Amino acid sequence: MNRREVSKQMAYLLRHDPSGMSMDEEGFIDLEDLLNKLRERWKNLTEPELRGIVEEDPKGRYEISDGRIRALYGHSVNVDPDLPEVEVEVLYHGTSPKAAERIDREGLRSQGRRKVHLSARKEDAIKVGKRHTPEPVLLEIEADEASESGVTFQRASDKVYVSDFVPSKFIEHIEH
Ligand code: HQG
């Protein structure tokens, strides 16, 4: 059992395609249902192994509560995890030069996912950007100023924050 492969499949099912499993409006499905689904591919996967993957996830991608499990961010399916709104000073976003150009004009808008994803740390944002391009652009979000004008930020994990939309006036290019 390759934990990264299992986690990738979990992320896919919980964010994009619960494929027949029943998901509530906060994105939870029964742990048992997910386990059975994953056992179609990893037939010996145990519940403790699944819980270990969740607990040790480096980005805090998942949450288990009351025998149910969900992804905390990254969804394209129509759910609202109802995450806590937080006030933070700055956040970061790494992206391609081409997307950065559009972001400068129209702000950070969600594309395939329901939310815009931001990082608490520069290094993480750069890594996110590198998924899209070899030489990412690093953007700094003036979250405190944005909050004053009504933009909200939600905390998904200690590393990942989400928002619905961030206007470009609160976004700056920074060196890295
Ligand atoms: C860009 C991973 C044009 C945005 C990561 C990004 C993250 C615009 C792309 C999480 C735009 C969307 C999400 C605009 C934003 N015009 N492009 N106005 N506004 N974009 O993959 O943030 O490892 O949906 O810059 O670590 O790259 O899977 O979002 O490049 O936390 O857990 O549209 O996914 O987490 O791309 O990544 P994505 P993302 P996991």
mmCIF file of C-alpha atoms and ligand atoms in Angstrom:
data_model
loop_
_atom_site.group_PDB
_atom_site.id
_atom_site.type_symbol
_atom_site.label_atom_id
_atom_site.label_comp_id
_atom_site.label_asym_id
_atom_site.label_seq_id
_atom_site.Cartn_x
_atom_site.Cartn_y
_atom_site.Cartn_z
ATOM 1 C CA MET A 1 0.000 0.000 0.000
ATOM 2 C CA ASN A 2 1.492 3.298 -1.118
ATOM 3 C CA ARG A 3 0.192 6.010 1.216
ATOM 4 C CA ARG A 4 0.624 8.792 -1.330
ATOM 5 C CA GLU A 5 -1.339 6.872 -3.920
ATOM 6 C CA VAL A 6 -4.131 6.154 -1.428
ATOM 7 C CA SER A 7 -4.183 9.816 -0.397
ATOM 8 C CA LYS A 8 -4.353 10.949 -4.025
ATOM 9 C CA GLN A 9 -7.342 8.702 -4.615
ATOM 10 C CA MET A 10 -8.975 9.925 -1.378
ATOM 11 C CA ALA A 11 -8.482 13.539 -2.433
ATOM 12 C CA TYR A 12 -10.024 12.792 -5.799
ATOM 13 C CA LEU A 13 -13.087 11.078 -4.308
ATOM 14 C CA LEU A 14 -13.622 13.611 -1.515
ATOM 15 C CA ARG A 15 -13.026 16.744 -3.597
ATOM 16 C CA HIS A 16 -14.224 15.950 -7.068
ATOM 17 C CA ASP A 17 -16.129 12.719 -7.454
ATOM 18 C CA PRO A 18 -17.701 10.857 -4.508
ATOM 19 C CA SER A 19 -18.902 8.369 -7.165
ATOM 20 C CA GLY A 20 -22.067 6.952 -5.641
ATOM 21 C CA MET A 21 -21.139 7.524 -2.002
ATOM 22 C CA SER A 22 -23.472 9.806 -0.122
ATOM 23 C CA MET A 23 -21.856 13.152 0.761
ATOM 24 C CA ASP A 24 -23.480 15.715 3.048
ATOM 25 C CA GLU A 25 -23.522 19.482 2.478
ATOM 26 C CA GLU A 26 -20.327 19.931 4.514
ATOM 27 C CA GLY A 27 -18.489 17.388 2.373
ATOM 28 C CA PHE A 28 -18.538 14.476 4.814
ATOM 29 C CA ILE A 29 -19.004 10.852 3.793
ATOM 30 C CA ASP A 30 -19.078 7.782 6.049
ATOM 31 C CA LEU A 31 -15.576 6.548 6.809
ATOM 32 C CA GLU A 32 -16.842 3.013 6.201
ATOM 33 C CA ASP A 33 -18.074 3.935 2.716
ATOM 34 C CA LEU A 34 -14.735 5.481 1.792
ATOM 35 C CA LEU A 35 -12.844 2.520 3.206
ATOM 36 C CA ASN A 36 -14.938 0.110 1.136
ATOM 37 C CA LYS A 37 -14.417 2.205 -1.981
ATOM 38 C CA LEU A 38 -10.650 2.312 -1.463
ATOM 39 C CA ARG A 39 -10.596 -1.434 -0.837
ATOM 40 C CA GLU A 40 -11.653 -1.934 -4.449
ATOM 41 C CA ARG A 41 -8.049 -0.994 -5.212
ATOM 42 C CA TRP A 42 -6.176 -1.695 -1.960
ATOM 43 C CA LYS A 43 -8.018 -4.739 -0.668
ATOM 44 C CA ASN A 44 -6.131 -5.042 2.626
ATOM 45 C CA LEU A 45 -6.396 -1.373 3.611
ATOM 46 C CA THR A 46 -7.363 -1.082 7.284
ATOM 47 C CA GLU A 47 -9.175 1.665 9.171
ATOM 48 C CA PRO A 48 -6.101 2.422 11.339
ATOM 49 C CA GLU A 49 -4.054 2.836 8.160
ATOM 50 C CA LEU A 50 -6.630 5.242 6.766
ATOM 51 C CA ARG A 51 -6.710 7.196 10.036
ATOM 52 C CA GLY A 52 -2.896 7.314 9.987
ATOM 53 C CA ILE A 53 -2.934 8.825 6.485
ATOM 54 C CA VAL A 54 -5.349 11.512 7.688
ATOM 55 C CA GLU A 55 -3.459 12.302 10.903
ATOM 56 C CA GLU A 56 -0.075 12.449 9.248
ATOM 57 C CA ASP A 57 -1.132 14.317 6.138
ATOM 58 C CA PRO A 58 1.551 17.001 5.633
ATOM 59 C CA LYS A 59 -0.976 19.634 4.528
ATOM 60 C CA GLY A 60 -3.903 18.787 6.795
ATOM 61 C CA ARG A 61 -6.047 17.846 3.811
ATOM 62 C CA TYR A 62 -8.644 15.733 5.642
ATOM 63 C CA GLU A 63 -10.769 15.658 8.752
ATOM 64 C CA ILE A 64 -12.407 12.720 10.513
ATOM 65 C CA SER A 65 -15.328 13.374 12.830
ATOM 66 C CA ASP A 66 -18.001 11.030 14.220
ATOM 67 C CA GLY A 67 -17.129 8.175 11.892
ATOM 68 C CA ARG A 68 -17.246 10.486 8.875
ATOM 69 C CA ILE A 69 -14.464 11.885 6.734
ATOM 70 C CA ARG A 70 -14.064 14.897 4.451
ATOM 71 C CA ALA A 71 -11.531 16.964 2.557
ATOM 72 C CA LEU A 72 -11.045 20.410 4.102
ATOM 73 C CA TYR A 73 -10.200 22.212 0.854
ATOM 74 C CA GLY A 74 -9.777 21.735 -2.867
ATOM 75 C CA HIS A 75 -13.375 20.841 -3.716
ATOM 76 C CA SER A 76 -14.933 21.163 -7.108
ATOM 77 C CA VAL A 77 -18.119 19.411 -5.925
ATOM 78 C CA ASN A 78 -20.830 21.674 -4.600
ATOM 79 C CA VAL A 79 -20.306 21.489 -0.823
ATOM 80 C CA ASP A 80 -19.571 24.074 1.848
ATOM 81 C CA PRO A 81 -17.168 22.827 4.534
ATOM 82 C CA ASP A 82 -18.182 25.839 6.650
ATOM 83 C CA LEU A 83 -14.637 26.564 7.786
ATOM 84 C CA PRO A 84 -13.822 29.150 10.462
ATOM 85 C CA GLU A 85 -13.349 32.711 9.248
ATOM 86 C CA VAL A 86 -10.047 34.136 10.412
ATOM 87 C CA GLU A 87 -8.171 37.424 10.457
ATOM 88 C CA VAL A 88 -4.596 37.126 9.224
ATOM 89 C CA GLU A 89 -2.037 39.702 8.211
ATOM 90 C CA VAL A 90 -0.640 38.248 4.989
ATOM 91 C CA LEU A 91 -1.082 35.157 2.850
ATOM 92 C CA TYR A 92 0.716 33.953 -0.272
ATOM 93 C CA HIS A 93 -0.227 32.500 -3.628
ATOM 94 C CA GLY A 94 2.111 30.928 -6.183
ATOM 95 C CA THR A 95 1.063 30.759 -9.797
ATOM 96 C CA SER A 96 2.205 30.907 -13.412
ATOM 97 C CA PRO A 97 3.299 34.192 -15.024
ATOM 98 C CA LYS A 98 0.340 33.967 -17.388
ATOM 99 C CA ALA A 99 -2.240 33.507 -14.608
ATOM 100 C CA ALA A 100 -0.517 36.243 -12.566
ATOM 101 C CA GLU A 101 -1.087 38.667 -15.426
ATOM 102 C CA ARG A 102 -4.809 37.955 -15.364
ATOM 103 C CA ILE A 103 -4.890 38.070 -11.562
ATOM 104 C CA ASP A 104 -3.345 41.575 -11.756
ATOM 105 C CA ARG A 105 -6.281 42.659 -13.894
ATOM 106 C CA GLU A 106 -9.252 40.795 -12.418
ATOM 107 C CA GLY A 107 -8.174 39.531 -8.987
ATOM 108 C CA LEU A 108 -7.867 35.974 -7.690
ATOM 109 C CA ARG A 109 -10.878 34.056 -8.937
ATOM 110 C CA SER A 110 -11.565 30.392 -8.422
ATOM 111 C CA GLN A 111 -11.193 28.386 -11.601
ATOM 112 C CA GLY A 112 -12.002 24.656 -11.430
ATOM 113 C CA ARG A 113 -12.426 24.630 -7.653
ATOM 114 C CA ARG A 114 -15.045 26.356 -5.529
ATOM 115 C CA LYS A 115 -12.519 28.523 -3.669
ATOM 116 C CA VAL A 116 -9.261 30.341 -4.185
ATOM 117 C CA HIS A 117 -6.421 28.653 -2.261
ATOM 118 C CA LEU A 118 -3.773 30.581 -0.350
ATOM 119 C CA SER A 119 -0.720 29.533 1.653
ATOM 120 C CA ALA A 120 0.356 30.688 5.089
ATOM 121 C CA ARG A 121 4.027 30.379 4.097
ATOM 122 C CA LYS A 122 5.946 31.662 1.089
ATOM 123 C CA GLU A 123 7.757 28.352 0.551
ATOM 124 C CA ASP A 124 4.457 26.480 0.319
ATOM 125 C CA ALA A 125 3.048 28.997 -2.159
ATOM 126 C CA ILE A 126 6.128 28.570 -4.343
ATOM 127 C CA LYS A 127 5.598 24.793 -4.299
ATOM 128 C CA VAL A 128 1.950 25.257 -5.289
ATOM 129 C CA GLY A 129 3.072 27.488 -8.164
ATOM 130 C CA LYS A 130 5.582 24.875 -9.303
ATOM 131 C CA ARG A 131 2.694 22.481 -9.952
ATOM 132 C CA HIS A 132 1.714 24.849 -12.768
ATOM 133 C CA THR A 133 5.020 26.203 -14.055
ATOM 134 C CA PRO A 134 8.779 25.817 -13.541
ATOM 135 C CA GLU A 135 9.282 29.516 -12.651
ATOM 136 C CA PRO A 136 6.290 30.537 -10.544
ATOM 137 C CA VAL A 137 5.333 34.074 -9.626
ATOM 138 C CA LEU A 138 4.893 34.677 -5.892
ATOM 139 C CA LEU A 139 1.990 36.894 -4.872
ATOM 140 C CA GLU A 140 1.500 38.417 -1.436
ATOM 141 C CA ILE A 141 -2.063 38.973 -0.318
ATOM 142 C CA GLU A 142 -2.609 41.896 2.052
ATOM 143 C CA ALA A 143 -5.211 39.933 3.971
ATOM 144 C CA ASP A 144 -5.573 42.429 6.812
ATOM 145 C CA GLU A 145 -6.423 45.270 4.418
ATOM 146 C CA ALA A 146 -8.691 43.030 2.377
ATOM 147 C CA SER A 147 -10.570 41.976 5.541
ATOM 148 C CA GLU A 148 -11.202 45.626 6.380
ATOM 149 C CA SER A 149 -13.019 45.991 3.100
ATOM 150 C CA GLY A 150 -15.102 42.856 3.612
ATOM 151 C CA VAL A 151 -13.096 40.077 1.956
ATOM 152 C CA THR A 152 -13.232 36.932 4.096
ATOM 153 C CA PHE A 153 -10.579 34.269 4.603
ATOM 154 C CA GLN A 154 -11.201 30.819 6.003
ATOM 155 C CA ARG A 155 -8.660 28.524 7.581
ATOM 156 C CA ALA A 156 -8.655 25.013 6.101
ATOM 157 C CA SER A 157 -5.496 23.796 7.855
ATOM 158 C CA ASP A 158 -2.398 25.325 9.418
ATOM 159 C CA LYS A 159 -0.944 25.714 5.927
ATOM 160 C CA VAL A 160 -3.929 26.347 3.669
ATOM 161 C CA TYR A 161 -6.473 29.177 3.672
ATOM 162 C CA VAL A 162 -9.294 29.766 1.228
ATOM 163 C CA SER A 163 -11.325 32.716 0.014
ATOM 164 C CA ASP A 164 -14.099 33.309 -2.512
ATOM 165 C CA PHE A 165 -12.423 36.157 -4.343
ATOM 166 C CA VAL A 166 -9.534 38.539 -3.689
ATOM 167 C CA PRO A 167 -9.531 41.876 -5.581
ATOM 168 C CA SER A 168 -6.230 42.749 -7.248
ATOM 169 C CA LYS A 169 -5.696 45.910 -5.182
ATOM 170 C CA PHE A 170 -4.772 43.674 -2.228
ATOM 171 C CA ILE A 171 -2.268 41.595 -4.216
ATOM 172 C CA GLU A 172 1.428 42.371 -4.780
ATOM 173 C CA HIS A 173 4.188 40.587 -6.657
ATOM 174 C CA ILE A 174 7.151 39.772 -4.423
ATOM 175 C CA GLU A 175 10.630 38.376 -5.042
ATOM 176 C CA HIS A 176 11.566 34.844 -4.101
HETATM 177 C C1 HQG B 1 -5.199 30.583 -11.113
HETATM 178 C C2 HQG B 1 -3.111 21.945 -3.863
HETATM 179 C C3 HQG B 1 -6.439 33.281 -14.286
HETATM 180 C C4 HQG B 1 -4.493 30.300 -9.822
HETATM 181 C C5 HQG B 1 -2.333 23.210 -3.608
HETATM 182 C C6 HQG B 1 -4.108 28.845 -10.008
HETATM 183 C C7 HQG B 1 -3.364 24.201 -3.163
HETATM 184 C C8 HQG B 1 -6.319 32.534 -12.152
HETATM 185 C C9 HQG B 1 -5.191 28.293 -10.909
HETATM 186 C C10 HQG B 1 -4.637 23.705 -3.798
HETATM 187 C C11 HQG B 1 -7.110 33.614 -11.707
HETATM 188 C C12 HQG B 1 -6.131 27.338 -10.230
HETATM 189 C C13 HQG B 1 -5.102 24.612 -4.895
HETATM 190 C C14 HQG B 1 -7.543 34.547 -12.658
HETATM 191 C C15 HQG B 1 -6.610 32.406 -10.020
HETATM 192 N N1 HQG B 1 -7.183 34.342 -13.943
HETATM 193 N N2 HQG B 1 -5.989 32.358 -13.424
HETATM 194 N N3 HQG B 1 -8.274 35.620 -12.331
HETATM 195 N N4 HQG B 1 -7.287 33.515 -10.387
HETATM 196 N N5 HQG B 1 -6.039 31.799 -11.081
HETATM 197 O O1 HQG B 1 -4.989 23.940 -9.000
HETATM 198 O O2 HQG B 1 -4.191 27.383 -5.954
HETATM 199 O O3 HQG B 1 -1.748 19.296 -2.710
HETATM 200 O O4 HQG B 1 -7.286 25.002 -8.794
HETATM 201 O O5 HQG B 1 -3.370 31.142 -9.669
HETATM 202 O O6 HQG B 1 -1.337 23.027 -2.650
HETATM 203 O O7 HQG B 1 -2.883 26.021 -7.677
HETATM 204 O O8 HQG B 1 -3.966 19.085 -3.817
HETATM 205 O O9 HQG B 1 -5.432 25.986 -7.527
HETATM 206 O O10 HQG B 1 -2.862 28.717 -10.645
HETATM 207 O O11 HQG B 1 -3.492 24.315 -1.796
HETATM 208 O O12 HQG B 1 -3.795 19.287 -1.329
HETATM 209 O O13 HQG B 1 -5.966 29.421 -11.346
HETATM 210 O O14 HQG B 1 -4.342 22.413 -4.352
HETATM 211 O O15 HQG B 1 -3.317 21.227 -2.695
HETATM 212 O O16 HQG B 1 -5.422 26.142 -10.017
HETATM 213 O O17 HQG B 1 -4.037 24.866 -5.815
HETATM 214 P P1 HQG B 1 -5.812 25.150 -8.858
HETATM 215 P P2 HQG B 1 -4.037 26.139 -6.763
HETATM 216 P P3 HQG B 1 -3.190 19.636 -2.641
#
